[in-house]
mmCIF file of C-alpha atoms and ligand atoms in Angstrom:
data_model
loop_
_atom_site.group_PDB
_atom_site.id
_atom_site.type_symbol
_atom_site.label_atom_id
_atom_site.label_comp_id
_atom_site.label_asym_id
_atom_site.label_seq_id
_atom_site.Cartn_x
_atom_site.Cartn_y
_atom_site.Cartn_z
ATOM 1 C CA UNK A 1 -3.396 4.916 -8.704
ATOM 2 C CA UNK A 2 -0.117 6.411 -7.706
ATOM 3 C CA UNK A 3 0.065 9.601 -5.253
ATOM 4 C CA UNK A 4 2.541 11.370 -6.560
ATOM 5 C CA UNK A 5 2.618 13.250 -2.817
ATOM 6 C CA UNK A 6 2.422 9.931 -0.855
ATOM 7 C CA UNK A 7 4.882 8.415 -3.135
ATOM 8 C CA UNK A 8 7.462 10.926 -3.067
ATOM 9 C CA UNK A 9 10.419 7.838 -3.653
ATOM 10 C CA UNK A 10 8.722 7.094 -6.912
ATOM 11 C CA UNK A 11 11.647 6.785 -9.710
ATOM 12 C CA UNK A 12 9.317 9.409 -12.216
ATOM 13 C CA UNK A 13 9.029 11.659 -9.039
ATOM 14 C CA UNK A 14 12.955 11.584 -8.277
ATOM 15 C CA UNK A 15 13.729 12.154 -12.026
ATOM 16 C CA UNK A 16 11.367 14.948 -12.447
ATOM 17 C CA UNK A 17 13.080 16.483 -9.402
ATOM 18 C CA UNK A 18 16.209 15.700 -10.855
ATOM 19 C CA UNK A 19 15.240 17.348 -14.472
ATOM 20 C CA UNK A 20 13.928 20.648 -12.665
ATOM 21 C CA UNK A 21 16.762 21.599 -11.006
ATOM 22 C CA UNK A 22 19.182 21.080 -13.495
ATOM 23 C CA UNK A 23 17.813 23.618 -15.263
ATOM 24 C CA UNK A 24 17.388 26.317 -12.831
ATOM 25 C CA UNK A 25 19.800 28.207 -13.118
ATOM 26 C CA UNK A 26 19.834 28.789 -16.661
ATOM 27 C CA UNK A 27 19.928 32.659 -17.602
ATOM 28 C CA UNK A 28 19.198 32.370 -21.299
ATOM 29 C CA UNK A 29 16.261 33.880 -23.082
ATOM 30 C CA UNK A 30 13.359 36.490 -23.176
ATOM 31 C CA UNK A 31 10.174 36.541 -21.800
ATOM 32 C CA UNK A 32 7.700 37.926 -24.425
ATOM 33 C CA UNK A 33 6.520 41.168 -24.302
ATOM 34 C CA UNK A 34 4.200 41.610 -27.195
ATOM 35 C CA UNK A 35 1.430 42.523 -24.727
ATOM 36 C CA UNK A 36 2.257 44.130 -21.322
ATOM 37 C CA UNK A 37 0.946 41.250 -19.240
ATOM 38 C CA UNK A 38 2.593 38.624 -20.467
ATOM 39 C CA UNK A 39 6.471 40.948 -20.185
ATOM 40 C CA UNK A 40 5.501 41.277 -16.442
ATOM 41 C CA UNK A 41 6.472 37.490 -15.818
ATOM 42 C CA UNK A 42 9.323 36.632 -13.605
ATOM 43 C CA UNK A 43 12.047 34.850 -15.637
ATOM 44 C CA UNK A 44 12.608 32.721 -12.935
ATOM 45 C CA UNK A 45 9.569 31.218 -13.098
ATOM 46 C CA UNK A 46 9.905 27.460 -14.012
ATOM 47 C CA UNK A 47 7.796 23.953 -13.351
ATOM 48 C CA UNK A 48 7.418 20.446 -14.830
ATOM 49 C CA UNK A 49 4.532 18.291 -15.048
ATOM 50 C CA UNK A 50 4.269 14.671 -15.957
ATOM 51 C CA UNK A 51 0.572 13.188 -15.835
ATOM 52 C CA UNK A 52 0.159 9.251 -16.866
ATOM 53 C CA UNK A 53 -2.711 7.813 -18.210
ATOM 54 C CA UNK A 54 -3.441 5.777 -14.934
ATOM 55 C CA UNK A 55 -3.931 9.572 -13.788
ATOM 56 C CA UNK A 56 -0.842 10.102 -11.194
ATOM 57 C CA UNK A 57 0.777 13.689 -11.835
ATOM 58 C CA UNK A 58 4.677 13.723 -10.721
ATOM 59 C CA UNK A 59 5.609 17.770 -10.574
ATOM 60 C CA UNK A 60 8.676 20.357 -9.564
ATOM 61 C CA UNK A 61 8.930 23.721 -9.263
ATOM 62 C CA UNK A 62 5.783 26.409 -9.727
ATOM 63 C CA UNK A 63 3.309 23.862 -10.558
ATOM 64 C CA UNK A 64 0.257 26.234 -9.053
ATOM 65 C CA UNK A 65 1.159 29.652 -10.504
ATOM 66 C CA UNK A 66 -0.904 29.815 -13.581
ATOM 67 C CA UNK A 67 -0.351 31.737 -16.448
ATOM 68 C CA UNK A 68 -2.390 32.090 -19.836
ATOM 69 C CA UNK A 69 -2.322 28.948 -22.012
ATOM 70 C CA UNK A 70 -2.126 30.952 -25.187
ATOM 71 C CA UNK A 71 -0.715 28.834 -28.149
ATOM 72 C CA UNK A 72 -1.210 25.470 -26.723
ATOM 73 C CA UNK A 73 -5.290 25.967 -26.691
ATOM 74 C CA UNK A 74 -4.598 25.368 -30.531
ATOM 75 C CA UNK A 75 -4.672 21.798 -30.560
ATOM 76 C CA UNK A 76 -7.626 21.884 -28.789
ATOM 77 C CA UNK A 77 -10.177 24.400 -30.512
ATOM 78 C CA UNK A 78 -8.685 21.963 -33.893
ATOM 79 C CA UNK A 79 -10.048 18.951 -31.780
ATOM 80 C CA UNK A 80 -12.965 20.952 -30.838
ATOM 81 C CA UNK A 81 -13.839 21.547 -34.549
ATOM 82 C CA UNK A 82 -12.793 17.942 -35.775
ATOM 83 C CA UNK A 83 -15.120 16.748 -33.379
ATOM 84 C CA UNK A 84 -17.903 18.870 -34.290
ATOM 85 C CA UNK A 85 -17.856 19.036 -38.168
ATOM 86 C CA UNK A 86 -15.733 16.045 -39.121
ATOM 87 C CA UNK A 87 -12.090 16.202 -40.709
ATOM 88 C CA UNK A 88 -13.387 16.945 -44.457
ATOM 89 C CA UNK A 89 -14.822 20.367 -43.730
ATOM 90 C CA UNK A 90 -12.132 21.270 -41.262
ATOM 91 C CA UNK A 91 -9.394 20.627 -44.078
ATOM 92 C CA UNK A 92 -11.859 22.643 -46.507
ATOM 93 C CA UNK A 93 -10.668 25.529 -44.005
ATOM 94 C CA UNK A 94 -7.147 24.824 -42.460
ATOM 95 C CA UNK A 95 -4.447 22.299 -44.473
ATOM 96 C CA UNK A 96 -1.962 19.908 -41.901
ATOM 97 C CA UNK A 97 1.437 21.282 -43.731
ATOM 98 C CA UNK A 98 3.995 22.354 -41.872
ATOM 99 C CA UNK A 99 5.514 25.745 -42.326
ATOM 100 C CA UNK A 100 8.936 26.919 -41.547
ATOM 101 C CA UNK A 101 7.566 30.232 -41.086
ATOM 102 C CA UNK A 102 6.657 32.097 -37.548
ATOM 103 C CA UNK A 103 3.820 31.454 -35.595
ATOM 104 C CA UNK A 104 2.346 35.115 -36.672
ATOM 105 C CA UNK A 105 3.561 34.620 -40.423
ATOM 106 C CA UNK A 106 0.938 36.725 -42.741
ATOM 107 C CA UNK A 107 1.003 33.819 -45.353
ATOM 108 C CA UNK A 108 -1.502 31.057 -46.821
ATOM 109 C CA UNK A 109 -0.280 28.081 -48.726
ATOM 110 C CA UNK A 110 -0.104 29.115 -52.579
ATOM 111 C CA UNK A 111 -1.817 25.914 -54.046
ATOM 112 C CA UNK A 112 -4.555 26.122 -51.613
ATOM 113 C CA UNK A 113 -5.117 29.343 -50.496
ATOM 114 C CA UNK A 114 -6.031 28.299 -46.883
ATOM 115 C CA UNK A 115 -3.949 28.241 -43.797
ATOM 116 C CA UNK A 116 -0.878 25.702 -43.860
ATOM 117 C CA UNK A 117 -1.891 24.158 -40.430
ATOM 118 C CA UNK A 118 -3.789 25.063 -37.569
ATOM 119 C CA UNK A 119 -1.055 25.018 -35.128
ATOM 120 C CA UNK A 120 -0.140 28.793 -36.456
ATOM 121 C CA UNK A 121 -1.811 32.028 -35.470
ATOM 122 C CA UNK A 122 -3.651 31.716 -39.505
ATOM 123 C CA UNK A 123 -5.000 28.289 -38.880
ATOM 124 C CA UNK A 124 -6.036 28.431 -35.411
ATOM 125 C CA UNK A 125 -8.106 31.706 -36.815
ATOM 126 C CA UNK A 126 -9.662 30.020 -39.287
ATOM 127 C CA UNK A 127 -10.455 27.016 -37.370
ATOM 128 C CA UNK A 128 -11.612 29.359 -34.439
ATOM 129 C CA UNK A 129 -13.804 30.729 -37.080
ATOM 130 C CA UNK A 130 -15.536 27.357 -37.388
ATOM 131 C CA UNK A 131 -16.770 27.434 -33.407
ATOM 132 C CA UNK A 132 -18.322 30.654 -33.499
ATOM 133 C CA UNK A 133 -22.160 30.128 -33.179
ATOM 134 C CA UNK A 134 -23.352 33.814 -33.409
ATOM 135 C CA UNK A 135 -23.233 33.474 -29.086
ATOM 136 C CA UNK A 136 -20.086 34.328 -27.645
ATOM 137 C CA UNK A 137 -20.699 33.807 -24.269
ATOM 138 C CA UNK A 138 -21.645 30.072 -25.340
ATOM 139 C CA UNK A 139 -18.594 29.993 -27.504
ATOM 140 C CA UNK A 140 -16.035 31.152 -25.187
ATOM 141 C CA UNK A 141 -17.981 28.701 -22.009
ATOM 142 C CA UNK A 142 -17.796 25.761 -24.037
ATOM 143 C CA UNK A 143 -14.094 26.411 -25.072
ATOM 144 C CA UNK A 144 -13.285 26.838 -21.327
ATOM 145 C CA UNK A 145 -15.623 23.874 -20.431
ATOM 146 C CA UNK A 146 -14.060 21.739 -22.152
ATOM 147 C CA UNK A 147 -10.578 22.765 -21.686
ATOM 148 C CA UNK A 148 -11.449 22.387 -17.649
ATOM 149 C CA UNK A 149 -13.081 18.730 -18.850
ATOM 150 C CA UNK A 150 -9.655 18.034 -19.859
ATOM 151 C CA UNK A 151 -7.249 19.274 -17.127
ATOM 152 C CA UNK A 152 -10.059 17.665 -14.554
ATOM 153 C CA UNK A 153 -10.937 21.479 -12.801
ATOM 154 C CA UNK A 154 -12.613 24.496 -13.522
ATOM 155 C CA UNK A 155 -10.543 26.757 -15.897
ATOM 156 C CA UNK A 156 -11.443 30.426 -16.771
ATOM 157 C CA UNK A 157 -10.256 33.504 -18.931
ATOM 158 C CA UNK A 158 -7.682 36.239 -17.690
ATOM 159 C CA UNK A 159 -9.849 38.837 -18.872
ATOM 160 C CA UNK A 160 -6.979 41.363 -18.665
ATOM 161 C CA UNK A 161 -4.931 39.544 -20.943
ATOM 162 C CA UNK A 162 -8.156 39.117 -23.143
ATOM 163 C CA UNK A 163 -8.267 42.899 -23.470
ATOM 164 C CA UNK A 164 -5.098 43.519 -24.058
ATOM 165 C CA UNK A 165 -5.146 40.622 -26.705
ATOM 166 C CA UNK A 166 -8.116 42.233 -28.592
ATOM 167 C CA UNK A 167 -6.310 45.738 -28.552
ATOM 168 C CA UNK A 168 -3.029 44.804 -29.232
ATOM 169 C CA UNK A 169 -3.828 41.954 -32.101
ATOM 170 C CA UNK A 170 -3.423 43.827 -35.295
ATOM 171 C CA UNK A 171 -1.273 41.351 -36.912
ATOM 172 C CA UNK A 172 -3.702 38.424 -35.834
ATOM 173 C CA UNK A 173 -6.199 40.782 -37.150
ATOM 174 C CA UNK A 174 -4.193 41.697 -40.450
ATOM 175 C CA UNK A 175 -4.241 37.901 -40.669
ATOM 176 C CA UNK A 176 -8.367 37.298 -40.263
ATOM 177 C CA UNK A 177 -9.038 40.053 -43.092
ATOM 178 C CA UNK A 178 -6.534 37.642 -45.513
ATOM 179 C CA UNK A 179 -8.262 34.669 -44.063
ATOM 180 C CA UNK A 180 -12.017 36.768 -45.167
ATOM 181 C CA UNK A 181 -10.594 38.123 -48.299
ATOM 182 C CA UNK A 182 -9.206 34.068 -49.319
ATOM 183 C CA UNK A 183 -12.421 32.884 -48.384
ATOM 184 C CA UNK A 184 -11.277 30.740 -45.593
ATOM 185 C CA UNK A 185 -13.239 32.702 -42.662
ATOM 186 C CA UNK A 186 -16.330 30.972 -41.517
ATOM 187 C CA UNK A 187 -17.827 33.975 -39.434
ATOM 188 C CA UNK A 188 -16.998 37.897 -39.580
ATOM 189 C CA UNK A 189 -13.548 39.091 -38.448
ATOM 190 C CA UNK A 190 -14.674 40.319 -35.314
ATOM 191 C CA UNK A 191 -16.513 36.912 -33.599
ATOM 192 C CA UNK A 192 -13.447 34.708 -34.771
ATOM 193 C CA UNK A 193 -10.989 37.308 -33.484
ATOM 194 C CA UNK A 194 -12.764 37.198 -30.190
ATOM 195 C CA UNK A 195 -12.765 33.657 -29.770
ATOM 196 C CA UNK A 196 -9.485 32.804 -30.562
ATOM 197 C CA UNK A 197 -7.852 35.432 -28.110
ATOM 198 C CA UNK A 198 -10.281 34.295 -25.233
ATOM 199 C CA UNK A 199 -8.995 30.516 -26.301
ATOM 200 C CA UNK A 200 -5.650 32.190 -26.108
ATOM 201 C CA UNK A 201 -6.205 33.844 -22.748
ATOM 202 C CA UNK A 202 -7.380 30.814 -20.621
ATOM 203 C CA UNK A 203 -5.619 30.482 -17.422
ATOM 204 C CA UNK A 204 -3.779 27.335 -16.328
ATOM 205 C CA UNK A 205 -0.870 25.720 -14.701
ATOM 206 C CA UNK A 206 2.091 23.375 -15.726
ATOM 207 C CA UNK A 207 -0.344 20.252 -13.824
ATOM 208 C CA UNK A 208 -3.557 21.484 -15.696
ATOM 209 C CA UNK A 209 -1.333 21.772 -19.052
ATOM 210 C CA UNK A 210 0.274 17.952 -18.293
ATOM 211 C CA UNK A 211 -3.204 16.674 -17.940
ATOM 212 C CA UNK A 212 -4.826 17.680 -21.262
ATOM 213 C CA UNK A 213 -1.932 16.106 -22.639
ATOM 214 C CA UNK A 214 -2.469 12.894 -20.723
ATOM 215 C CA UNK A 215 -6.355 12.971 -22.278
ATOM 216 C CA UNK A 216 -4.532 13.796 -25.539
ATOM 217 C CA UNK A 217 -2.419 10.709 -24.688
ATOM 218 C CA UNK A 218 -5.664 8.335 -23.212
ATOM 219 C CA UNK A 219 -7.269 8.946 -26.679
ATOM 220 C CA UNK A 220 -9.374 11.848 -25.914
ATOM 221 C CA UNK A 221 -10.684 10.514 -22.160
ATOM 222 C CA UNK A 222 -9.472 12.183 -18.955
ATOM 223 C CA UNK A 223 -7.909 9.587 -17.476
ATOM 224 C CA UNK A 224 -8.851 10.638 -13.975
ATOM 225 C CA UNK A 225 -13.062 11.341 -14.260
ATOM 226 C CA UNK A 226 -13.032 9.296 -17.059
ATOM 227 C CA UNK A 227 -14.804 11.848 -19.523
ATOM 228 C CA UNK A 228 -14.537 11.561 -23.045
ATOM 229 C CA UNK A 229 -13.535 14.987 -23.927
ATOM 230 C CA UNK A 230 -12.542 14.831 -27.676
ATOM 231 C CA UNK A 231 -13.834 11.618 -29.883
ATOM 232 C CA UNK A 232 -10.883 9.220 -30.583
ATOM 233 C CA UNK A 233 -10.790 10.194 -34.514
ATOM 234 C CA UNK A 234 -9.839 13.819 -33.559
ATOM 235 C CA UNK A 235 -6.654 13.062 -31.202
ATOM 236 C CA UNK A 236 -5.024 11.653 -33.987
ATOM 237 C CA UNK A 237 -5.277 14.049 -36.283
ATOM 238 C CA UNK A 238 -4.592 16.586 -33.774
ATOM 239 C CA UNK A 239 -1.346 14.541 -32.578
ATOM 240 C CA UNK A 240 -0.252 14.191 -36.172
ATOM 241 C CA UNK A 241 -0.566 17.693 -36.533
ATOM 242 C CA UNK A 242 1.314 18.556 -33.423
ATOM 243 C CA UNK A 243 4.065 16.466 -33.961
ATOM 244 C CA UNK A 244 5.055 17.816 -37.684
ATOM 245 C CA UNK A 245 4.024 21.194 -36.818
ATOM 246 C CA UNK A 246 3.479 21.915 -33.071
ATOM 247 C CA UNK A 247 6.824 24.042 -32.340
ATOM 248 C CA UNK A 248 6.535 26.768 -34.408
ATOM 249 C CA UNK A 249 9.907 27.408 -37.064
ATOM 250 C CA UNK A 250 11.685 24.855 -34.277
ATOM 251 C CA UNK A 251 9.588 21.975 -34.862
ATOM 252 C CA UNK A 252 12.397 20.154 -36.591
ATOM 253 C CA UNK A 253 14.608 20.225 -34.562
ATOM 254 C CA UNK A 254 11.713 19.248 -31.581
ATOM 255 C CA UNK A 255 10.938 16.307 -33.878
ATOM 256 C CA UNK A 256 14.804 15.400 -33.804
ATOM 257 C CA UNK A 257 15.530 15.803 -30.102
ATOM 258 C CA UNK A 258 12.637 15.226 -28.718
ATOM 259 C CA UNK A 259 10.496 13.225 -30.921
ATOM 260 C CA UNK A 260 6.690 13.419 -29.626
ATOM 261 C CA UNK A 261 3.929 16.037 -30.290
ATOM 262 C CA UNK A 262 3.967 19.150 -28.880
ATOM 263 C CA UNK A 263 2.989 22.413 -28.939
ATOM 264 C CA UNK A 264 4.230 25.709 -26.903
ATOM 265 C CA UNK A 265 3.164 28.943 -26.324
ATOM 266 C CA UNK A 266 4.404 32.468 -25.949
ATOM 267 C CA UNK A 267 3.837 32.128 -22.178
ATOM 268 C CA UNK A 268 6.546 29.774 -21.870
ATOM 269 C CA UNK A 269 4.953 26.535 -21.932
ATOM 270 C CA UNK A 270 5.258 23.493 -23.900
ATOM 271 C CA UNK A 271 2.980 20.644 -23.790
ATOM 272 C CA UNK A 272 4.174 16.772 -25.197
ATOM 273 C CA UNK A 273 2.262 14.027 -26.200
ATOM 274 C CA UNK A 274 3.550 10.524 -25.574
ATOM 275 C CA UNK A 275 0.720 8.368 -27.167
ATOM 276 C CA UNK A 276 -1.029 5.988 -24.886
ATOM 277 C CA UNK A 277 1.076 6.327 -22.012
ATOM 278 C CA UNK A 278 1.438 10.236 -20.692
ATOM 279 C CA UNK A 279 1.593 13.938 -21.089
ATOM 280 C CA UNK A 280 4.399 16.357 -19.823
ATOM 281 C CA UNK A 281 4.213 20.156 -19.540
ATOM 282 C CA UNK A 282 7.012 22.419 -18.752
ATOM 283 C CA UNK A 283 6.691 26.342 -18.081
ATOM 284 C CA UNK A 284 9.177 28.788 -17.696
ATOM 285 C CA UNK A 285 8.836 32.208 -19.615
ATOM 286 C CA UNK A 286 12.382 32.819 -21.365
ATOM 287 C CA UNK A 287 11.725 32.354 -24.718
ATOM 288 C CA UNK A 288 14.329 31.642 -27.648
ATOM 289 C CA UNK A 289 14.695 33.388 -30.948
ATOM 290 C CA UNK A 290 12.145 30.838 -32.409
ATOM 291 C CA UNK A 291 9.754 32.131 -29.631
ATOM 292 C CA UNK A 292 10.138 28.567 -27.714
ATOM 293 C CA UNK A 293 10.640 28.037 -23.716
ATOM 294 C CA UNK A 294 14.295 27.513 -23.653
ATOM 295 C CA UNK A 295 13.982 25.477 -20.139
ATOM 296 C CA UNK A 296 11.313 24.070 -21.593
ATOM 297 C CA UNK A 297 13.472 22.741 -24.563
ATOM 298 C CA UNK A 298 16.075 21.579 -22.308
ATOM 299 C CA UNK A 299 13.800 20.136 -19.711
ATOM 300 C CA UNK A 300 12.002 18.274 -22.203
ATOM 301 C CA UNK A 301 14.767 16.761 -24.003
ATOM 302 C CA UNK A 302 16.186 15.287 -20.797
ATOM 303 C CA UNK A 303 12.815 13.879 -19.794
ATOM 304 C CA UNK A 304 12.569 12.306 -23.502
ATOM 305 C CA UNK A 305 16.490 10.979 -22.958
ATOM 306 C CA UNK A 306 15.895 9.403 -19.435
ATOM 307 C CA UNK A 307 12.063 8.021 -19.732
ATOM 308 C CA UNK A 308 13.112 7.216 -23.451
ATOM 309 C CA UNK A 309 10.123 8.876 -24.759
ATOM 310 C CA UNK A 310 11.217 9.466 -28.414
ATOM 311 C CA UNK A 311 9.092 8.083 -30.877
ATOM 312 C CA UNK A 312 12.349 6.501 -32.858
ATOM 313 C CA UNK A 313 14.449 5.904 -30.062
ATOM 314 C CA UNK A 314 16.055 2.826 -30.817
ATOM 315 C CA UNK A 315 16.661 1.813 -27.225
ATOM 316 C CA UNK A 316 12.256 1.726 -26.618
ATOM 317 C CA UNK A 317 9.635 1.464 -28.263
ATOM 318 C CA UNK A 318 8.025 4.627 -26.369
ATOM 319 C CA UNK A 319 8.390 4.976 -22.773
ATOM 320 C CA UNK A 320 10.774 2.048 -22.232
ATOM 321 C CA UNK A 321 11.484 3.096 -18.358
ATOM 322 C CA UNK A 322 7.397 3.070 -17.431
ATOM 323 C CA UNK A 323 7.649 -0.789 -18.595
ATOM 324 C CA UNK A 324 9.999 -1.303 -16.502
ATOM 325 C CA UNK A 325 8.460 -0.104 -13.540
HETATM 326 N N1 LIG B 1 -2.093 35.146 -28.427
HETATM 327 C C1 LIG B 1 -0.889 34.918 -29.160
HETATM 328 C C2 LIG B 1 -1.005 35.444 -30.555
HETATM 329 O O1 LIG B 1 -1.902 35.109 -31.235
HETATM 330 C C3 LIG B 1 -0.546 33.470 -29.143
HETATM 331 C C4 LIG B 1 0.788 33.295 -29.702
HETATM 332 C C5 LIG B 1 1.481 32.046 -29.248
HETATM 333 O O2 LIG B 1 1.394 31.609 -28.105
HETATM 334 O O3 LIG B 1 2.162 31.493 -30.119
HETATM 335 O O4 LIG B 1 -0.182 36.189 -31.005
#
């Protein structure tokens, strides 16, 4: 196993390096402000992560700040679910469309009357609504517990952010009554609300984020302790379902330049998936008009154009510069 601090020469390291500071300087985009918290982050703020699936973890920037995960815990309460009550009665509650709408879009598919996907505020209600057990101090532990089985450390809730998630959340809560009144709500507004902003209000960093994606990418086992966090079945449906609908109302054009699954989140993170072979976070709080990192955008596409990570790149067949280390 590489050391990605006793190694730094390592090609990955340099590049990473490389990728970070290109992007430093950039000046463009907002940080979000929809709850007081998250508006008090420092647009400056800015790190990259890349974890393989042999377990090293190549990093630049603020890789220890942490910040709350928010939308990129979606993928993994929809692989908590999967795993627990198979994919048939998860899609009885949340479809896998995609949705050019925005994230916090008050709208169910017409022909279906459920969510579109679960990678949108509806879906990951709905599908929160399936891991409420009627104790939500077990709920929101075994969220966390397995979110820290997958970064390989012990992860916990911002509880400030949680409050001010629970008092500020009338859309998402707009949202759970059309969920109730469709009949797509498996517990009461309240316990689903509650879990999915504690799922939203987990605190990590860019490393933690890069290596649930490398147990994403290692089929659902950290790579490094070797747990089996989510069952194999789940990660692809929850890959699928990140890469046609992980980016919000930008996930074409994510698809396009980037080509892997992903998801981001309001905090400025975005987390990709490169099947088999690694995961790659980058955070930095200036958001675009789509409500997507835009360092995070940029760094990502050059780390997809230099480790040729796109899925149709037709230079590699995924990851062409790791063969040729
Ligand atoms: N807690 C946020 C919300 O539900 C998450 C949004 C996001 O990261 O996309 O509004």
């Amino acid at each position: 196993m590489t050391d990605p601090v006793s190694a730094p020469t390592h090609p990955i390291a340099g590049l990473v390096a490389r990728v970070h500071e290109r992007h430093r300087d950039v000046k463009d985009g907002v940080v979000a402000t929809y709850i007081p918290e998250l508006g008090r982050a420092d647009p400056s703020w800015y790190g990259i992560a890349v974890a393989t699936v042999d377990g090293s973890v190549y990093q630049a920037g603020d890789t220890d700040r942490e910040f709350t995960i928010q939308s990129v815990a979606k993928p993994f309460s929809y692989a908590m679910a999967l795993g627990r009550f198979g994919g048939e009665r998860v899609q009885g509650i949340v479809g896998v469309e995609p949705t050019g709408d925005a994230f916090n879009a008050i709208a169910l598919d017409p022909l279906t009357n459920r969510p579109f996907n679960p990678m949108v505020n509806a879906g990951a209600i709905a599908t929160s609504s399936l891991l409420v057990t009627g104790d939500p101090v077990a709920d929101r532990d075994a969220f966390v517990a397995t979110l820290s089985a997958a970064a390989g450390r012990q992860l916990s809730i911002d509880e400030a952010v949680f409050r001010s998630e629970v008092t500020t959340g009338h859309r998402n809560r707009a949202i759970a009554y059309l969920l109730l009144n469709a009949g797509a709500l498996a517990a009461p507004v309240d316990a689903a609300l509650d879990l999915y902003f504690a799922q939203c209000s987990v605190k990590v960093n860019v490393v933690d984020v890069a290596r649930m994606a490398a147990t994403l990418a290692n089929i659902g086992t950290n790579p490094v302790s070797g747990a089996e966090v989510f069952p194999s079945g789940a990660v692809r449906d929850v890959l699928s379902v990140m890469f046609t609908c992980g980016m919000y109302d930008g996930a074409g054009l994510w698809a396009h330049r980037v080509g892997v699954p992903a998801k981001s989140g309001v905090s400025g993170i975005i987390m990709g998936v490169v099947n088999r072979r690694l995961g790659f976070a980058v955070w930095s709080p200036p958001l675009n008009e789509r409500g997507n990192s835009v360092r995070g955008l940029r760094a990502s596409a050059d780390l997809a154009d230099e480790l040729g990570l796109h899925v149709f790149d037709p230079l590699s067949i995924g990851a062409s510069f790791l063969d040729a280390l």
